[in-house]
Amino acid sequence: MTDTTTLDLRPQARIVAHLAEGVTDDQLSAPTPCPGMAVRNLLGHLLGLAVAFRDAGRKDLGPTTDTDPDAVLPDIGPGWREELPKVLAELAEAWRDPAAWTGETRAGGVPLTGAEAGVVAVDELVIHGWDLARSTGQGYEPDPPALQLSYGMLLAAADDPSRGGGIFGPVVPVPDDAPLLDRAVGLSGRDPQWRPSAV
């Protein structure tokens, strides 16, 4: 398992930013593996979570860290192409500080330790990176340490009786010898074989 206090979120944040850059305007209304979300809503969610976890890492608690992400369907504004890579870079920079991984913080209105919040932030970037790539027909190779951390968190949560909704939907069975990304995707409640045409 990667030592979270030394995990650099910048490679995974750059991968997600590159995927977002590859989204064409005519793909914004395309379906995603996230129920009820089009690509534009997924991008809006990424924007919101980047801000929330940036501020959680900084311990700058307030509306950005206390708002339930499911309260409204996220969307993007006209400046999203400039704003998203900027906040993703700020998110990654915030978690370069070892202090971000310590103490207490909040995200989505949920109290978390710094270490818990950091791991959730990594998982969000890894799994939603897959969502975005799959929805827009782009290749995807997540940062290996980030993927390992995401998989470890998802595996630990797999037996949680509170599963069943949200990002932790029912596990989709995946062969034990499947690629690590496919196994993580299955643990997140997604079908690794999902394609937009299958919707």
PDB file of C-alpha atoms in Angstrom:
ATOM      1  CA  MET A   1       0.000   0.000   0.000  1.00  0.00           C
ATOM      2  CA  THR A   2       1.234   3.450  -0.877  1.00  0.00           C
ATOM      3  CA  ASP A   3       2.184   5.649   2.068  1.00  0.00           C
ATOM      4  CA  THR A   4      -0.514   8.285   1.768  1.00  0.00           C
ATOM      5  CA  THR A   5       1.658  11.027   3.217  1.00  0.00           C
ATOM      6  CA  THR A   6       4.007  10.681   0.264  1.00  0.00           C
ATOM      7  CA  LEU A   7       1.427  10.093  -2.480  1.00  0.00           C
ATOM      8  CA  ASP A   8       1.655  12.756  -5.174  1.00  0.00           C
ATOM      9  CA  LEU A   9      -1.814  13.480  -6.579  1.00  0.00           C
ATOM     10  CA  ARG A  10      -0.397  15.565  -9.424  1.00  0.00           C
ATOM     11  CA  PRO A  11       0.008  12.711 -11.948  1.00  0.00           C
ATOM     12  CA  GLN A  12      -3.599  11.526 -11.534  1.00  0.00           C
ATOM     13  CA  ALA A  13      -4.934  15.091 -11.510  1.00  0.00           C
ATOM     14  CA  ARG A  14      -3.096  15.774 -14.778  1.00  0.00           C
ATOM     15  CA  ILE A  15      -4.537  12.604 -16.316  1.00  0.00           C
ATOM     16  CA  VAL A  16      -8.068  13.718 -15.463  1.00  0.00           C
ATOM     17  CA  ALA A  17      -7.379  17.231 -16.766  1.00  0.00           C
ATOM     18  CA  HIS A  18      -6.080  15.744 -20.034  1.00  0.00           C
ATOM     19  CA  LEU A  19      -9.225  13.625 -20.384  1.00  0.00           C
ATOM     20  CA  ALA A  20     -11.399  16.687 -19.806  1.00  0.00           C
ATOM     21  CA  GLU A  21      -9.427  18.551 -22.464  1.00  0.00           C
ATOM     22  CA  GLY A  22     -10.312  15.765 -24.908  1.00  0.00           C
ATOM     23  CA  VAL A  23     -14.057  16.142 -24.390  1.00  0.00           C
ATOM     24  CA  THR A  24     -15.775  17.683 -27.408  1.00  0.00           C
ATOM     25  CA  ASP A  25     -18.787  19.956 -27.084  1.00  0.00           C
ATOM     26  CA  ASP A  26     -21.028  17.418 -28.803  1.00  0.00           C
ATOM     27  CA  GLN A  27     -20.127  14.837 -26.120  1.00  0.00           C
ATOM     28  CA  LEU A  28     -21.388  16.935 -23.219  1.00  0.00           C
ATOM     29  CA  SER A  29     -24.859  15.394 -23.394  1.00  0.00           C
ATOM     30  CA  ALA A  30     -23.576  11.817 -23.776  1.00  0.00           C
ATOM     31  CA  PRO A  31     -24.439   9.243 -21.081  1.00  0.00           C
ATOM     32  CA  THR A  32     -21.975   8.143 -18.411  1.00  0.00           C
ATOM     33  CA  PRO A  33     -21.735   5.112 -16.103  1.00  0.00           C
ATOM     34  CA  CYS A  34     -23.095   7.374 -13.345  1.00  0.00           C
ATOM     35  CA  PRO A  35     -26.918   7.008 -13.270  1.00  0.00           C
ATOM     36  CA  GLY A  36     -28.690  10.206 -14.262  1.00  0.00           C
ATOM     37  CA  MET A  37     -25.472  11.985 -15.215  1.00  0.00           C
ATOM     38  CA  ALA A  38     -24.478  13.146 -18.671  1.00  0.00           C
ATOM     39  CA  VAL A  39     -20.853  14.023 -19.402  1.00  0.00           C
ATOM     40  CA  ARG A  40     -21.513  17.672 -18.538  1.00  0.00           C
ATOM     41  CA  ASN A  41     -22.833  16.636 -15.110  1.00  0.00           C
ATOM     42  CA  LEU A  42     -19.821  14.381 -14.529  1.00  0.00           C
ATOM     43  CA  LEU A  43     -17.526  17.282 -15.394  1.00  0.00           C
ATOM     44  CA  GLY A  44     -19.488  19.482 -13.008  1.00  0.00           C
ATOM     45  CA  HIS A  45     -19.097  16.855 -10.302  1.00  0.00           C
ATOM     46  CA  LEU A  46     -15.348  16.686 -10.918  1.00  0.00           C
ATOM     47  CA  LEU A  47     -15.155  20.457 -10.663  1.00  0.00           C
ATOM     48  CA  GLY A  48     -17.086  20.490  -7.395  1.00  0.00           C
ATOM     49  CA  LEU A  49     -15.171  17.635  -5.806  1.00  0.00           C
ATOM     50  CA  ALA A  50     -11.824  19.170  -6.808  1.00  0.00           C
ATOM     51  CA  VAL A  51     -12.763  22.379  -4.999  1.00  0.00           C
ATOM     52  CA  ALA A  52     -14.166  20.493  -1.984  1.00  0.00           C
ATOM     53  CA  PHE A  53     -11.162  18.225  -1.517  1.00  0.00           C
ATOM     54  CA  ARG A  54      -8.726  21.064  -2.210  1.00  0.00           C
ATOM     55  CA  ASP A  55     -10.291  22.973   0.662  1.00  0.00           C
ATOM     56  CA  ALA A  56     -10.526  19.829   2.816  1.00  0.00           C
ATOM     57  CA  GLY A  57      -6.787  19.361   2.358  1.00  0.00           C
ATOM     58  CA  ARG A  58      -6.147  22.971   3.281  1.00  0.00           C
ATOM     59  CA  LYS A  59      -8.513  22.622   6.289  1.00  0.00           C
ATOM     60  CA  ASP A  60     -10.361  25.612   4.825  1.00  0.00           C
ATOM     61  CA  LEU A  61     -13.759  24.436   6.001  1.00  0.00           C
ATOM     62  CA  GLY A  62     -16.988  26.096   4.918  1.00  0.00           C
ATOM     63  CA  PRO A  63     -19.621  25.897   2.172  1.00  0.00           C
ATOM     64  CA  THR A  64     -17.298  24.113  -0.263  1.00  0.00           C
ATOM     65  CA  THR A  65     -16.595  21.292   2.191  1.00  0.00           C
ATOM     66  CA  ASP A  66     -20.014  21.154   3.863  1.00  0.00           C
ATOM     67  CA  THR A  67     -22.354  20.885   0.864  1.00  0.00           C
ATOM     68  CA  ASP A  68     -23.844  17.474   0.088  1.00  0.00           C
ATOM     69  CA  PRO A  69     -22.682  16.647  -3.470  1.00  0.00           C
ATOM     70  CA  ASP A  70     -26.016  14.913  -4.124  1.00  0.00           C
ATOM     71  CA  ALA A  71     -28.074  17.960  -3.174  1.00  0.00           C
ATOM     72  CA  VAL A  72     -28.284  19.168  -6.773  1.00  0.00           C
ATOM     73  CA  LEU A  73     -27.336  17.724 -10.151  1.00  0.00           C
ATOM     74  CA  PRO A  74     -23.916  19.236 -10.919  1.00  0.00           C
ATOM     75  CA  ASP A  75     -23.312  21.082 -14.166  1.00  0.00           C
ATOM     76  CA  ILE A  76     -20.668  23.178 -15.855  1.00  0.00           C
ATOM     77  CA  GLY A  77     -20.533  26.851 -16.748  1.00  0.00           C
ATOM     78  CA  PRO A  78     -19.025  28.475 -19.830  1.00  0.00           C
ATOM     79  CA  GLY A  79     -15.547  28.704 -18.297  1.00  0.00           C
ATOM     80  CA  TRP A  80     -15.205  25.079 -17.271  1.00  0.00           C
ATOM     81  CA  ARG A  81     -12.386  24.290 -19.709  1.00  0.00           C
ATOM     82  CA  GLU A  82     -10.129  26.811 -17.965  1.00  0.00           C
ATOM     83  CA  GLU A  83     -11.474  26.271 -14.450  1.00  0.00           C
ATOM     84  CA  LEU A  84     -11.309  22.472 -14.179  1.00  0.00           C
ATOM     85  CA  PRO A  85      -7.572  22.011 -14.849  1.00  0.00           C
ATOM     86  CA  LYS A  86      -6.851  24.934 -12.526  1.00  0.00           C
ATOM     87  CA  VAL A  87      -8.757  23.483  -9.564  1.00  0.00           C
ATOM     88  CA  LEU A  88      -7.410  19.981 -10.223  1.00  0.00           C
ATOM     89  CA  ALA A  89      -3.882  21.386  -9.999  1.00  0.00           C
ATOM     90  CA  GLU A  90      -4.813  23.246  -6.796  1.00  0.00           C
ATOM     91  CA  LEU A  91      -6.268  20.043  -5.345  1.00  0.00           C
ATOM     92  CA  ALA A  92      -3.081  18.119  -6.031  1.00  0.00           C
ATOM     93  CA  GLU A  93      -0.947  20.932  -4.629  1.00  0.00           C
ATOM     94  CA  ALA A  94      -2.976  21.065  -1.398  1.00  0.00           C
ATOM     95  CA  TRP A  95      -2.315  17.374  -0.744  1.00  0.00           C
ATOM     96  CA  ARG A  96       1.444  17.749  -1.252  1.00  0.00           C
ATOM     97  CA  ASP A  97       1.525  19.200   2.262  1.00  0.00           C
ATOM     98  CA  PRO A  98       1.943  16.303   4.753  1.00  0.00           C
ATOM     99  CA  ALA A  99      -0.266  18.266   7.163  1.00  0.00           C
ATOM    100  CA  ALA A 100      -3.205  17.731   4.799  1.00  0.00           C
ATOM    101  CA  TRP A 101      -3.124  14.022   5.681  1.00  0.00           C
ATOM    102  CA  THR A 102      -3.314  14.647   9.439  1.00  0.00           C
ATOM    103  CA  GLY A 103      -5.918  15.950  11.843  1.00  0.00           C
ATOM    104  CA  GLU A 104      -9.610  16.317  11.087  1.00  0.00           C
ATOM    105  CA  THR A 105     -11.405  17.806   8.106  1.00  0.00           C
ATOM    106  CA  ARG A 106     -14.684  17.547   6.178  1.00  0.00           C
ATOM    107  CA  ALA A 107     -15.861  16.866   2.644  1.00  0.00           C
ATOM    108  CA  GLY A 108     -19.434  16.714   1.418  1.00  0.00           C
ATOM    109  CA  GLY A 109     -20.508  17.623   4.942  1.00  0.00           C
ATOM    110  CA  VAL A 110     -18.971  14.405   6.292  1.00  0.00           C
ATOM    111  CA  PRO A 111     -16.365  14.582   9.073  1.00  0.00           C
ATOM    112  CA  LEU A 112     -13.203  12.725   8.031  1.00  0.00           C
ATOM    113  CA  THR A 113      -9.656  12.385   9.183  1.00  0.00           C
ATOM    114  CA  GLY A 114      -7.143  14.000   6.882  1.00  0.00           C
ATOM    115  CA  ALA A 115      -5.932  10.574   5.765  1.00  0.00           C
ATOM    116  CA  GLU A 116      -9.480   9.401   5.003  1.00  0.00           C
ATOM    117  CA  ALA A 117     -10.252  12.530   2.996  1.00  0.00           C
ATOM    118  CA  GLY A 118      -7.036  12.183   1.007  1.00  0.00           C
ATOM    119  CA  VAL A 119      -7.789   8.581   0.084  1.00  0.00           C
ATOM    120  CA  VAL A 120     -11.353   9.466  -0.939  1.00  0.00           C
ATOM    121  CA  ALA A 121     -10.009  12.295  -3.101  1.00  0.00           C
ATOM    122  CA  VAL A 122      -7.663   9.857  -4.851  1.00  0.00           C
ATOM    123  CA  ASP A 123     -10.475   7.356  -5.382  1.00  0.00           C
ATOM    124  CA  GLU A 124     -12.745  10.036  -6.834  1.00  0.00           C
ATOM    125  CA  LEU A 125     -10.076  11.028  -9.349  1.00  0.00           C
ATOM    126  CA  VAL A 126      -9.324   7.429 -10.339  1.00  0.00           C
ATOM    127  CA  ILE A 127     -12.896   6.187 -10.721  1.00  0.00           C
ATOM    128  CA  HIS A 128     -14.355   9.340 -12.243  1.00  0.00           C
ATOM    129  CA  GLY A 129     -11.373   9.428 -14.573  1.00  0.00           C
ATOM    130  CA  TRP A 130     -12.508   6.026 -15.815  1.00  0.00           C
ATOM    131  CA  ASP A 131     -16.098   7.293 -16.064  1.00  0.00           C
ATOM    132  CA  LEU A 132     -15.004  10.231 -18.188  1.00  0.00           C
ATOM    133  CA  ALA A 133     -12.699   8.226 -20.427  1.00  0.00           C
ATOM    134  CA  ARG A 134     -15.262   5.502 -21.025  1.00  0.00           C
ATOM    135  CA  SER A 135     -18.054   8.009 -21.711  1.00  0.00           C
ATOM    136  CA  THR A 136     -16.010   9.889 -24.310  1.00  0.00           C
ATOM    137  CA  GLY A 137     -14.161   7.016 -25.976  1.00  0.00           C
ATOM    138  CA  GLN A 138     -10.731   7.950 -24.656  1.00  0.00           C
ATOM    139  CA  GLY A 139      -7.971   5.645 -23.484  1.00  0.00           C
ATOM    140  CA  TYR A 140      -7.275   5.584 -19.773  1.00  0.00           C
ATOM    141  CA  GLU A 141      -4.269   4.526 -17.730  1.00  0.00           C
ATOM    142  CA  PRO A 142      -4.513   5.913 -14.196  1.00  0.00           C
ATOM    143  CA  ASP A 143      -1.447   6.731 -12.150  1.00  0.00           C
ATOM    144  CA  PRO A 144      -0.388   3.335 -10.688  1.00  0.00           C
ATOM    145  CA  PRO A 145       0.075   4.452  -7.040  1.00  0.00           C
ATOM    146  CA  ALA A 146      -3.276   6.267  -7.159  1.00  0.00           C
ATOM    147  CA  LEU A 147      -4.985   3.197  -8.631  1.00  0.00           C
ATOM    148  CA  GLN A 148      -3.479   0.966  -5.939  1.00  0.00           C
ATOM    149  CA  LEU A 149      -4.697   3.285  -3.197  1.00  0.00           C
ATOM    150  CA  SER A 150      -8.170   3.500  -4.753  1.00  0.00           C
ATOM    151  CA  TYR A 151      -8.401  -0.271  -5.075  1.00  0.00           C
ATOM    152  CA  GLY A 152      -7.358  -0.764  -1.469  1.00  0.00           C
ATOM    153  CA  MET A 153     -10.037   1.627  -0.230  1.00  0.00           C
ATOM    154  CA  LEU A 154     -12.747   0.064  -2.400  1.00  0.00           C
ATOM    155  CA  LEU A 155     -11.761  -3.451  -1.364  1.00  0.00           C
ATOM    156  CA  ALA A 156     -11.925  -2.504   2.321  1.00  0.00           C
ATOM    157  CA  ALA A 157     -15.400  -1.019   1.782  1.00  0.00           C
ATOM    158  CA  ALA A 158     -16.725  -4.013  -0.191  1.00  0.00           C
ATOM    159  CA  ASP A 159     -18.130  -5.759   2.885  1.00  0.00           C
ATOM    160  CA  ASP A 160     -19.634  -2.600   4.382  1.00  0.00           C
ATOM    161  CA  PRO A 161     -23.343  -3.303   5.069  1.00  0.00           C
ATOM    162  CA  SER A 162     -24.173   0.342   4.295  1.00  0.00           C
ATOM    163  CA  ARG A 163     -23.281  -0.150   0.605  1.00  0.00           C
ATOM    164  CA  GLY A 164     -25.997  -0.045  -1.994  1.00  0.00           C
ATOM    165  CA  GLY A 165     -26.084   3.495  -3.287  1.00  0.00           C
ATOM    166  CA  GLY A 166     -23.983   6.449  -4.307  1.00  0.00           C
ATOM    167  CA  ILE A 167     -20.441   5.772  -5.462  1.00  0.00           C
ATOM    168  CA  PHE A 168     -20.506   2.522  -3.496  1.00  0.00           C
ATOM    169  CA  GLY A 169     -23.248   0.745  -5.394  1.00  0.00           C
ATOM    170  CA  PRO A 170     -23.501  -3.054  -5.312  1.00  0.00           C
ATOM    171  CA  VAL A 171     -20.221  -4.682  -6.340  1.00  0.00           C
ATOM    172  CA  VAL A 172     -20.100  -5.879  -9.953  1.00  0.00           C
ATOM    173  CA  PRO A 173     -18.337  -9.267 -10.020  1.00  0.00           C
ATOM    174  CA  VAL A 174     -15.039  -9.163 -11.921  1.00  0.00           C
ATOM    175  CA  PRO A 175     -12.645 -12.119 -12.446  1.00  0.00           C
ATOM    176  CA  ASP A 176      -9.786 -12.276  -9.957  1.00  0.00           C
ATOM    177  CA  ASP A 177      -7.286 -12.227 -12.824  1.00  0.00           C
ATOM    178  CA  ALA A 178      -8.792  -9.105 -14.420  1.00  0.00           C
ATOM    179  CA  PRO A 179      -6.652  -5.956 -14.638  1.00  0.00           C
ATOM    180  CA  LEU A 180      -6.463  -3.993 -11.391  1.00  0.00           C
ATOM    181  CA  LEU A 181      -8.428  -1.102 -12.923  1.00  0.00           C
ATOM    182  CA  ASP A 182     -11.297  -3.419 -13.901  1.00  0.00           C
ATOM    183  CA  ARG A 183     -11.347  -4.862 -10.379  1.00  0.00           C
ATOM    184  CA  ALA A 184     -11.445  -1.367  -8.855  1.00  0.00           C
ATOM    185  CA  VAL A 185     -14.222  -0.327 -11.235  1.00  0.00           C
ATOM    186  CA  GLY A 186     -16.235  -3.418 -10.288  1.00  0.00           C
ATOM    187  CA  LEU A 187     -15.748  -2.705  -6.591  1.00  0.00           C
ATOM    188  CA  SER A 188     -17.062   0.827  -7.182  1.00  0.00           C
ATOM    189  CA  GLY A 189     -20.350  -0.614  -8.449  1.00  0.00           C
ATOM    190  CA  ARG A 190     -19.649  -0.160 -12.153  1.00  0.00           C
ATOM    191  CA  ASP A 191     -19.480  -2.672 -14.963  1.00  0.00           C
ATOM    192  CA  PRO A 192     -15.981  -2.539 -16.500  1.00  0.00           C
ATOM    193  CA  GLN A 193     -17.572  -3.462 -19.850  1.00  0.00           C
ATOM    194  CA  TRP A 194     -19.874  -0.417 -19.833  1.00  0.00           C
ATOM    195  CA  ARG A 195     -20.065   1.479 -23.126  1.00  0.00           C
ATOM    196  CA  PRO A 196     -22.242   4.474 -24.075  1.00  0.00           C
ATOM    197  CA  SER A 197     -23.893   2.397 -26.806  1.00  0.00           C
ATOM    198  CA  ALA A 198     -25.040  -0.073 -24.169  1.00  0.00           C
ATOM    199  CA  VAL A 199     -27.293   2.537 -22.542  1.00  0.00           C
TER     200      VAL A 199
END
